[in-house]
PDB file of C-alpha atoms in Angstrom:
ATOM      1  CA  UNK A  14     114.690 108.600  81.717  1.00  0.00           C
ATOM      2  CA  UNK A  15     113.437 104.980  81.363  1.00  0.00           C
ATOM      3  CA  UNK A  16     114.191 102.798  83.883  1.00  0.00           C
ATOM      4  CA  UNK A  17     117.068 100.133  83.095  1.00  0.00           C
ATOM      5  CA  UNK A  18     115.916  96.468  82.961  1.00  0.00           C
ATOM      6  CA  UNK A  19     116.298  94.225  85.591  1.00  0.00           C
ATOM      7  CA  UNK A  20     114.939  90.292  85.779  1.00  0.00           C
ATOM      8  CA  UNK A  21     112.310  90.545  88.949  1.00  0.00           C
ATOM      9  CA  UNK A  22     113.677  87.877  90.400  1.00  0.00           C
ATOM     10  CA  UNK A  23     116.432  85.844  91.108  1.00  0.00           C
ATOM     11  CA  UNK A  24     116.757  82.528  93.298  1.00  0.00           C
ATOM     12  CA  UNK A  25     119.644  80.083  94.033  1.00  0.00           C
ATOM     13  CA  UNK A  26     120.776  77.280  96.636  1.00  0.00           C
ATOM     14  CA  UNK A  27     123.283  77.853  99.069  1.00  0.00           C
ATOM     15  CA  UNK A  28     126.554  77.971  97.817  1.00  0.00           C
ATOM     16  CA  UNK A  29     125.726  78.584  93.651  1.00  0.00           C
ATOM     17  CA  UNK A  30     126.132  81.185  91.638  1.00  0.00           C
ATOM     18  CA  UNK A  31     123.709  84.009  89.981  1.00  0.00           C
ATOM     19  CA  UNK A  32     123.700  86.473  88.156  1.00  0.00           C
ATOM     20  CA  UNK A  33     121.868  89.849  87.667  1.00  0.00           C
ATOM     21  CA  UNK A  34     121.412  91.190  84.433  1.00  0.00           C
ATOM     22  CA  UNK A  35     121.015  94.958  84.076  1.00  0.00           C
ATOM     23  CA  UNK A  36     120.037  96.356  80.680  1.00  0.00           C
ATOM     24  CA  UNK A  37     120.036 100.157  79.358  1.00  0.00           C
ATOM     25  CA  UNK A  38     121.120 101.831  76.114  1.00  0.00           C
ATOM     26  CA  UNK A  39     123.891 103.267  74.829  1.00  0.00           C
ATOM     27  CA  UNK A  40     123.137 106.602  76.716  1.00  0.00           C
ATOM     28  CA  UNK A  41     123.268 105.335  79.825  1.00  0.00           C
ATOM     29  CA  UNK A  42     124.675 101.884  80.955  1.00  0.00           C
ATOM     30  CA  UNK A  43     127.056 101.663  76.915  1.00  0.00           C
ATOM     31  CA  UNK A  44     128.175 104.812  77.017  1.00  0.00           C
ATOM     32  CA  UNK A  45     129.664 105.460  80.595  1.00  0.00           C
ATOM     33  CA  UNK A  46     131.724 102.950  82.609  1.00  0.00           C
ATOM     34  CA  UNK A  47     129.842 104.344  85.655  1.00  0.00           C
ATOM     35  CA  UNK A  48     127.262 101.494  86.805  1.00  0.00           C
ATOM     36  CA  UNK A  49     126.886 100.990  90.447  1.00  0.00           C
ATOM     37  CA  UNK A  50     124.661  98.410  92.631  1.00  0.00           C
ATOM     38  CA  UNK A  51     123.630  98.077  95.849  1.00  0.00           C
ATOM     39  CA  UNK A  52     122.103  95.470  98.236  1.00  0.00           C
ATOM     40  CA  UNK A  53     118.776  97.274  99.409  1.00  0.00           C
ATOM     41  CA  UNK A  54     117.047  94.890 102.696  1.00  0.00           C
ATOM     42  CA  UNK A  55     113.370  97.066 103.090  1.00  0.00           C
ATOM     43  CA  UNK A  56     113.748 100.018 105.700  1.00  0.00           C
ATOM     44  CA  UNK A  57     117.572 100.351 105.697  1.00  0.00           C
ATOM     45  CA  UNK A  58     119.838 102.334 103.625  1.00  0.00           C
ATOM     46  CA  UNK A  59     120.843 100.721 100.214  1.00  0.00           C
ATOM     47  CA  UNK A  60     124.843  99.613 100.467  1.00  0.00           C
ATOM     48  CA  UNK A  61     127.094  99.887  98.014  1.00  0.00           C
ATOM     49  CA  UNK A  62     128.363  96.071  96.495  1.00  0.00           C
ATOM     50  CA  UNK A  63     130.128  96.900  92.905  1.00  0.00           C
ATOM     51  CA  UNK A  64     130.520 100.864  91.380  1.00  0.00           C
ATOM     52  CA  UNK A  65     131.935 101.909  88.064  1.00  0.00           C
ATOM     53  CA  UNK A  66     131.060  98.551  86.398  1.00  0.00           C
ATOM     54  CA  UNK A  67     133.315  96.306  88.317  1.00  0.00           C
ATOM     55  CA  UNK A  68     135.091  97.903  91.399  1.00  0.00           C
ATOM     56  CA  UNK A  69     134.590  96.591  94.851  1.00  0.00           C
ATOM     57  CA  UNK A  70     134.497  99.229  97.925  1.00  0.00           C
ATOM     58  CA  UNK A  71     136.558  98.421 100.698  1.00  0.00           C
ATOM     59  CA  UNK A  72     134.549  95.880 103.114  1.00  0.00           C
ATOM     60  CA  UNK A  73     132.544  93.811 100.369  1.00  0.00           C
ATOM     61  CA  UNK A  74     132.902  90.673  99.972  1.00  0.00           C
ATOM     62  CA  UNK A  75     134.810  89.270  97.035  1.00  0.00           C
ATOM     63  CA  UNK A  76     132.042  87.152  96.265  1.00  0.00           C
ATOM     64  CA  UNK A  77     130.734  90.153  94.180  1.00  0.00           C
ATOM     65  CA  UNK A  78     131.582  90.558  90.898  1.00  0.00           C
ATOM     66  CA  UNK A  79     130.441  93.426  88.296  1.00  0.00           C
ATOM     67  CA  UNK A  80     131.098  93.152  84.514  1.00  0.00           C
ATOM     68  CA  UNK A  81     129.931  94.874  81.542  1.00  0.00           C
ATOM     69  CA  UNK A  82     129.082  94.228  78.094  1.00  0.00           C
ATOM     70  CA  UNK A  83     127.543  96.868  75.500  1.00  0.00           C
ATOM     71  CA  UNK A  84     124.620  97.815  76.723  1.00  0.00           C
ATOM     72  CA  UNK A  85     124.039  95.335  79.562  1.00  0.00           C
ATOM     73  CA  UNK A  86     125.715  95.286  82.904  1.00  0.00           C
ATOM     74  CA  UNK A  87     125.647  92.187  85.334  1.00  0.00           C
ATOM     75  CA  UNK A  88     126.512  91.550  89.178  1.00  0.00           C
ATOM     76  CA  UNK A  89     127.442  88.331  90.186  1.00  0.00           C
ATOM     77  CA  UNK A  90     127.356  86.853  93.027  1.00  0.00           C
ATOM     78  CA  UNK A  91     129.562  83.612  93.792  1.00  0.00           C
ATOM     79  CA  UNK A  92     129.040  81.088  96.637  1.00  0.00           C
ATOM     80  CA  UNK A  93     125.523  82.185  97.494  1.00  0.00           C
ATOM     81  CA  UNK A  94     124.651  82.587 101.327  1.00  0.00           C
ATOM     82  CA  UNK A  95     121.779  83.064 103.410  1.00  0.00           C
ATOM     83  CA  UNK A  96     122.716  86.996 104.345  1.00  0.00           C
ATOM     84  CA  UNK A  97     122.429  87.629 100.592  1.00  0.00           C
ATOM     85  CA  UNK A  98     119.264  87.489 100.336  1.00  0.00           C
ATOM     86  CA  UNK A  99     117.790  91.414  99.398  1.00  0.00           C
ATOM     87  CA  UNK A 100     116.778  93.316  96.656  1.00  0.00           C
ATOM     88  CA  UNK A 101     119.648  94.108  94.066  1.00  0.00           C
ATOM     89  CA  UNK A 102     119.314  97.765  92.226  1.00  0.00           C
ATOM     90  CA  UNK A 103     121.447  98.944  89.318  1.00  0.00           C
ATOM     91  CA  UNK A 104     122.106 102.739  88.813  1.00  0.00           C
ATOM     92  CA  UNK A 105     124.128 103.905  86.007  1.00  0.00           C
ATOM     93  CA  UNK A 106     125.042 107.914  85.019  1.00  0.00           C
ATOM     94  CA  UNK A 107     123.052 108.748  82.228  1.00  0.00           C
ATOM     95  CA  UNK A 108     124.847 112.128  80.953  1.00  0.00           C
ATOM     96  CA  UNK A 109     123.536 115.684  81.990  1.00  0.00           C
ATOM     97  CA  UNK A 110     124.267 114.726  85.520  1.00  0.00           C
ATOM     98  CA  UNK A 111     121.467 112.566  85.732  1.00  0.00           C
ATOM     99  CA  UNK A 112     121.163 109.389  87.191  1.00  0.00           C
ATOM    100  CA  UNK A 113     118.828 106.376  86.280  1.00  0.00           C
ATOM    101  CA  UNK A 114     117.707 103.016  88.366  1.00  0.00           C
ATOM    102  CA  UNK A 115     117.099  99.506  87.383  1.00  0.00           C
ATOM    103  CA  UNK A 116     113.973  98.367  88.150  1.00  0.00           C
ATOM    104  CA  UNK A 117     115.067  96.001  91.110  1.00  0.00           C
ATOM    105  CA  UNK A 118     115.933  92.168  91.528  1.00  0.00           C
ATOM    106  CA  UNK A 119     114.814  90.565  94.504  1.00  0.00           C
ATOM    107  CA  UNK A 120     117.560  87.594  95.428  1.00  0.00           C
ATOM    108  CA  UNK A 121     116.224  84.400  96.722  1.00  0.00           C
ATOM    109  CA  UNK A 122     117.961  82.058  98.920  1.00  0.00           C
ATOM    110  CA  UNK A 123     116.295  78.329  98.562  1.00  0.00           C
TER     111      UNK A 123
ATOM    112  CA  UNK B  12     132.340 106.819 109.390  1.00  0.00           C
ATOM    113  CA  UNK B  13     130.076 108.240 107.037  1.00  0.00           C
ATOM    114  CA  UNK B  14     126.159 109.095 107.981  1.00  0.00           C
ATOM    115  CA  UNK B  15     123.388 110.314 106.436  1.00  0.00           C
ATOM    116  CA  UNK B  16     120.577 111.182 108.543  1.00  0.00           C
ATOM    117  CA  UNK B  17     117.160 112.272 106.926  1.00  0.00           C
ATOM    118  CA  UNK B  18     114.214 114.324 108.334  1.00  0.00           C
ATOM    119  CA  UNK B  19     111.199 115.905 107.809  1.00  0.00           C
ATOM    120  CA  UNK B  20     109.056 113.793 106.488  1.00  0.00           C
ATOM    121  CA  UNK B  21     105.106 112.873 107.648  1.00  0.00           C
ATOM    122  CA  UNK B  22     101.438 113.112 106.102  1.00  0.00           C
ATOM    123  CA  UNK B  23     100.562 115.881 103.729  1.00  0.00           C
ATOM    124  CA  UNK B  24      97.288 116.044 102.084  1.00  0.00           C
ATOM    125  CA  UNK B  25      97.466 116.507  98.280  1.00  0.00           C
ATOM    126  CA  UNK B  26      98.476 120.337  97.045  1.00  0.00           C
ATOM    127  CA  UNK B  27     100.736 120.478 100.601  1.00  0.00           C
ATOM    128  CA  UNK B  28     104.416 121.341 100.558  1.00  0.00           C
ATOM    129  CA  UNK B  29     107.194 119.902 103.133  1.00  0.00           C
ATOM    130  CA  UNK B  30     110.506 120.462 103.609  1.00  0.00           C
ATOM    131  CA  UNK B  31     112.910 117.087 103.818  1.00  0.00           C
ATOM    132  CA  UNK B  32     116.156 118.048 105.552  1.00  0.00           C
ATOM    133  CA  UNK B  33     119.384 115.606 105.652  1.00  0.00           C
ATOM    134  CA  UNK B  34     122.171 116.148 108.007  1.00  0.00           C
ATOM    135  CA  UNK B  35     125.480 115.095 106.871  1.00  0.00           C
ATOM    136  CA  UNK B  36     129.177 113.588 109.150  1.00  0.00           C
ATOM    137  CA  UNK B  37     131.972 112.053 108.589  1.00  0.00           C
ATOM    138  CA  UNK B  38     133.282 113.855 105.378  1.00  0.00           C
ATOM    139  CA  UNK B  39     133.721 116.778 103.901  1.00  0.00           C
ATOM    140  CA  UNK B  40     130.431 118.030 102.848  1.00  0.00           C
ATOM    141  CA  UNK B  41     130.938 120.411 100.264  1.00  0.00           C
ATOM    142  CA  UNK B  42     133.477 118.183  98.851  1.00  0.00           C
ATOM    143  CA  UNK B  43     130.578 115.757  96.996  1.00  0.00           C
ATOM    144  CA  UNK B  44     127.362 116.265  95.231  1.00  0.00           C
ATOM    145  CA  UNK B  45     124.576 114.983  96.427  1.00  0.00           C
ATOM    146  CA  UNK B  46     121.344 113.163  95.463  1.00  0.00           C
ATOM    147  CA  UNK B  47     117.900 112.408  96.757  1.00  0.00           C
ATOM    148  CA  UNK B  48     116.487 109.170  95.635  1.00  0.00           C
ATOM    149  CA  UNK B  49     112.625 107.718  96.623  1.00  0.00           C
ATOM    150  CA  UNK B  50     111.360 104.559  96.561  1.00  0.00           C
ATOM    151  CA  UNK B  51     107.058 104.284  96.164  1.00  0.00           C
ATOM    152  CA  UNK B  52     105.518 101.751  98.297  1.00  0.00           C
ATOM    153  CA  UNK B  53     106.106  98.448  96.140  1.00  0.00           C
ATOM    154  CA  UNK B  54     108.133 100.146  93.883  1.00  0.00           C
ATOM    155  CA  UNK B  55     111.900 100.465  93.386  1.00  0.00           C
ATOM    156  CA  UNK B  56     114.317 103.304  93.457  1.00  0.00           C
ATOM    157  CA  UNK B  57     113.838 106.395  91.453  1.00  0.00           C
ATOM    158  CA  UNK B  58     116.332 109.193  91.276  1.00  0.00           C
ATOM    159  CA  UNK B  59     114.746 112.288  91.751  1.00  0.00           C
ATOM    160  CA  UNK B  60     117.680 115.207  92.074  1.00  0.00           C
ATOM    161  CA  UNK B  61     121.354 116.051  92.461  1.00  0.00           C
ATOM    162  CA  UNK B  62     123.109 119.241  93.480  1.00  0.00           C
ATOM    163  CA  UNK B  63     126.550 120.232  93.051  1.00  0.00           C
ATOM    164  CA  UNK B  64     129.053 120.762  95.628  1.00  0.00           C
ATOM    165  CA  UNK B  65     129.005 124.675  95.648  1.00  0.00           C
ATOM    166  CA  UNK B  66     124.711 124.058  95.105  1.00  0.00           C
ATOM    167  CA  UNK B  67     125.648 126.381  92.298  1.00  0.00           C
ATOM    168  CA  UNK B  68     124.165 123.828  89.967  1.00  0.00           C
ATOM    169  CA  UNK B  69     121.042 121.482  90.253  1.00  0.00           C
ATOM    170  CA  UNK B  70     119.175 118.928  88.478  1.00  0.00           C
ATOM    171  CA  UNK B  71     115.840 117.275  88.391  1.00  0.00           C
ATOM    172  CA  UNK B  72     114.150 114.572  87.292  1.00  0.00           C
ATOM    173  CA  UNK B  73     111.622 115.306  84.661  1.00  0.00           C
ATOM    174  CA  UNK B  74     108.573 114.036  87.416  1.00  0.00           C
ATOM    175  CA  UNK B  75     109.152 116.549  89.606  1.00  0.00           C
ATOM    176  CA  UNK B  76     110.436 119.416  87.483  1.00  0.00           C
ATOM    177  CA  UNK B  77     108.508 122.416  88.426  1.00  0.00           C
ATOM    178  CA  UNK B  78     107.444 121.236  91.877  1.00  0.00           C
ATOM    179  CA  UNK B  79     110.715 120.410  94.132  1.00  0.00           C
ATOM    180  CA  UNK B  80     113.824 122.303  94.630  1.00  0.00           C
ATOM    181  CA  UNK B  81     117.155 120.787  95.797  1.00  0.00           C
ATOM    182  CA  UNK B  82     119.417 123.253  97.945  1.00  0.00           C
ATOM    183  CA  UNK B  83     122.200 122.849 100.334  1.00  0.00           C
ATOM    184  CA  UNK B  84     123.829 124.660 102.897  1.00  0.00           C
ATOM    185  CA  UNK B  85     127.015 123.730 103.299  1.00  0.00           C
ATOM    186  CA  UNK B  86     128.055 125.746 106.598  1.00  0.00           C
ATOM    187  CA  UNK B  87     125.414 123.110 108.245  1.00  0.00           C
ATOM    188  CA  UNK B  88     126.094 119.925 106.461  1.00  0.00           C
ATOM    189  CA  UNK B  89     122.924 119.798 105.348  1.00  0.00           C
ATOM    190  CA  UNK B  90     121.245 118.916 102.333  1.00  0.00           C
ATOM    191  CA  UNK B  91     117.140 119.396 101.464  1.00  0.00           C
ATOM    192  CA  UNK B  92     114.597 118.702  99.501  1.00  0.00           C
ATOM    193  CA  UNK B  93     111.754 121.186  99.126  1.00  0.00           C
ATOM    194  CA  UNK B  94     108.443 118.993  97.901  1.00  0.00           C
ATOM    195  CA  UNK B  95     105.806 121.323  96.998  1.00  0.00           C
ATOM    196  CA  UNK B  96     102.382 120.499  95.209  1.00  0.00           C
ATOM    197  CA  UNK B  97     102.191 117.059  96.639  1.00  0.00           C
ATOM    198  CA  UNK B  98     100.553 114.384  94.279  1.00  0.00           C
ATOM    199  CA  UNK B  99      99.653 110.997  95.713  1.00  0.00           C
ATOM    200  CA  UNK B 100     102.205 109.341  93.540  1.00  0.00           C
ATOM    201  CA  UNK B 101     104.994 111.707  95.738  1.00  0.00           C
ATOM    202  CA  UNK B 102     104.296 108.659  98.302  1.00  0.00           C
ATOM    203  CA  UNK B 103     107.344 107.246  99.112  1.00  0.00           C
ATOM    204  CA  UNK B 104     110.490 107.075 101.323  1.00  0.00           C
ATOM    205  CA  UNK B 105     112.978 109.483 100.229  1.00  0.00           C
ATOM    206  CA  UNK B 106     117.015 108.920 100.836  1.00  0.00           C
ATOM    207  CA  UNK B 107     119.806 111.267 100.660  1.00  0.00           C
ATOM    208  CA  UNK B 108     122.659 109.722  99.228  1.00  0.00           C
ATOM    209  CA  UNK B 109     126.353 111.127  98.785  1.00  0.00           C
ATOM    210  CA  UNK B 110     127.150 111.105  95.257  1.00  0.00           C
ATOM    211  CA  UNK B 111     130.802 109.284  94.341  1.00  0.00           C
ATOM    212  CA  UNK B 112     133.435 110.891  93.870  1.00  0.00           C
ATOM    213  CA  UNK B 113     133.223 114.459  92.441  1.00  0.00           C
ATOM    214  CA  UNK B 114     131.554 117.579  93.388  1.00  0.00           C
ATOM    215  CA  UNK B 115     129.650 117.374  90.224  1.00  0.00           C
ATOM    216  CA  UNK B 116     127.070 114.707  89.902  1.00  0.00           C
ATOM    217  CA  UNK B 117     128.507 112.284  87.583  1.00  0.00           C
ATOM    218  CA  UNK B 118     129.505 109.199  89.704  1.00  0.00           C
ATOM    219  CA  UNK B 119     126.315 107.192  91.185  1.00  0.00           C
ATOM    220  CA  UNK B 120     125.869 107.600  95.252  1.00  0.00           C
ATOM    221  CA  UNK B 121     128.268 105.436  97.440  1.00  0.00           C
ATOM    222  CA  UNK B 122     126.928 106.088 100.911  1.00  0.00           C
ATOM    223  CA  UNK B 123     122.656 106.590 101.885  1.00  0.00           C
ATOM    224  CA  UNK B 124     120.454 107.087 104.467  1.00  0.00           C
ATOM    225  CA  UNK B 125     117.803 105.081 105.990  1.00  0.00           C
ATOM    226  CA  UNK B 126     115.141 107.414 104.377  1.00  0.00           C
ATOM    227  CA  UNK B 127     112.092 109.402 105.491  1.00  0.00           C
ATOM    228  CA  UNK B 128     108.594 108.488 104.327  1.00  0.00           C
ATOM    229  CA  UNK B 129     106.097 110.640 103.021  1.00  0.00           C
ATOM    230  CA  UNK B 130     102.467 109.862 102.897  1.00  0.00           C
ATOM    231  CA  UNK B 131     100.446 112.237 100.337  1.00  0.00           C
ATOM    232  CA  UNK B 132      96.831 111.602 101.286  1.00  0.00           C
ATOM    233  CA  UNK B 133      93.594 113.322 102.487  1.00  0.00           C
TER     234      UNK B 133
END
């Protein structure tokens, strides 16, 4: 149950792109197309911005993007704005019903 | 709309036991699993149980195997977390979090709650 791999942090100017890397194995984040990641701002529930790898809930903006590649998954975030600004979690199924976190990206806006 | 309300939580000196409860709206209760994730003071999130739909079935992770119990009660729409044998490292706000999609825990949590703190100190 080790946590997946996150960079710490992330920074970009108003209106660029980033990207969030989010690294596991091939028991968790390669082997199941069921990655998730929320937007967490410190003493609020965490929201839901991408789930199974690349899927958008209703309400979130299309600015977010989720792909996948082996054993790494990435969010993406286009046209960077002030509001985005939080701390950015991966969570991916890791069999056995079990569940396992990245280790967190706090987003900077310059 | 969806809410997740959590309770129960406060200061407990080390080797104390409290019960987290989290009341559940706005969908059918019994319908999803659901989880209980924590995050330590500086730290990030770290998934700490699931429950089935039925609460027939439960799972831990392996740091608190042994000391906290996940059960349900689904006439209430309510989910808890029983945290027994508190070490300081149990610091932490915990959320309740709706799992997915299935009754079965297999799809990661799509709606939270704000979280309850717990403080494990003497």
């Amino acid at each position: 149950q080790s946590a997946l791999t996150q960079p710490a942090s992330v920074s970009g100017s108003p209106g660029q792109s980033i990207t969030i890397s989010c690294t596991g194995t091939s028991s968790d984040v390669g082997n199941y197309n069921l990655v998730s990641w929320y937007q967490h701002h410190p003493g609020k529930a965490p929201k839901l911005m991408i789930y199974e790898g690349t899927k958008r809930p209703s309400g979130v903006s299309d600015r977010f993007s989720g792909s996948k590649s082996g054993n790494t998954a990435s969010l993406t975030i286009s046209g960077l704005q002030a509001e985005d600004e939080a701390d950015y979690y991966c969570c991916s199924y890791a069999g056995s019903s079990t569940y396992v976190f990245g280790t967190g990206t706090k987003v900077t806006v310059l | 709309e969806v809410q997740l309300l959590e309770s129960g939580g406060g200061l407990v000196q080390p080797g104390g036991s409290l019960r987290l409860s989290c009341a559940a709206s706005g969908f059918t209760f019994s319908y999803y699993a659901m989880t209980w994730v924590r995050q330590a003071p500086g730290r990030g999130l770290e998934w700490v149980s699931s429950i089935s739909g039925s609460g027939g079935s439960t799972y831990y992770a392996d740091s608190v195997k042994g000391r906290f119990t996940i059960s349900r009660d689904n006439s209430k729409n309510t989910l808890y977390l029983q945290i027994n044998i508190l070490r300081a490292e149990d610091t932490a706000v915990y959320h309740c979090a709706k799992d997915g999609r299935y009754a079965d825990p297999t799809t990661p949590p799509d709606y939270w709650g704000q979280g309850t703190l717990v403080i494990v100190s003497s």
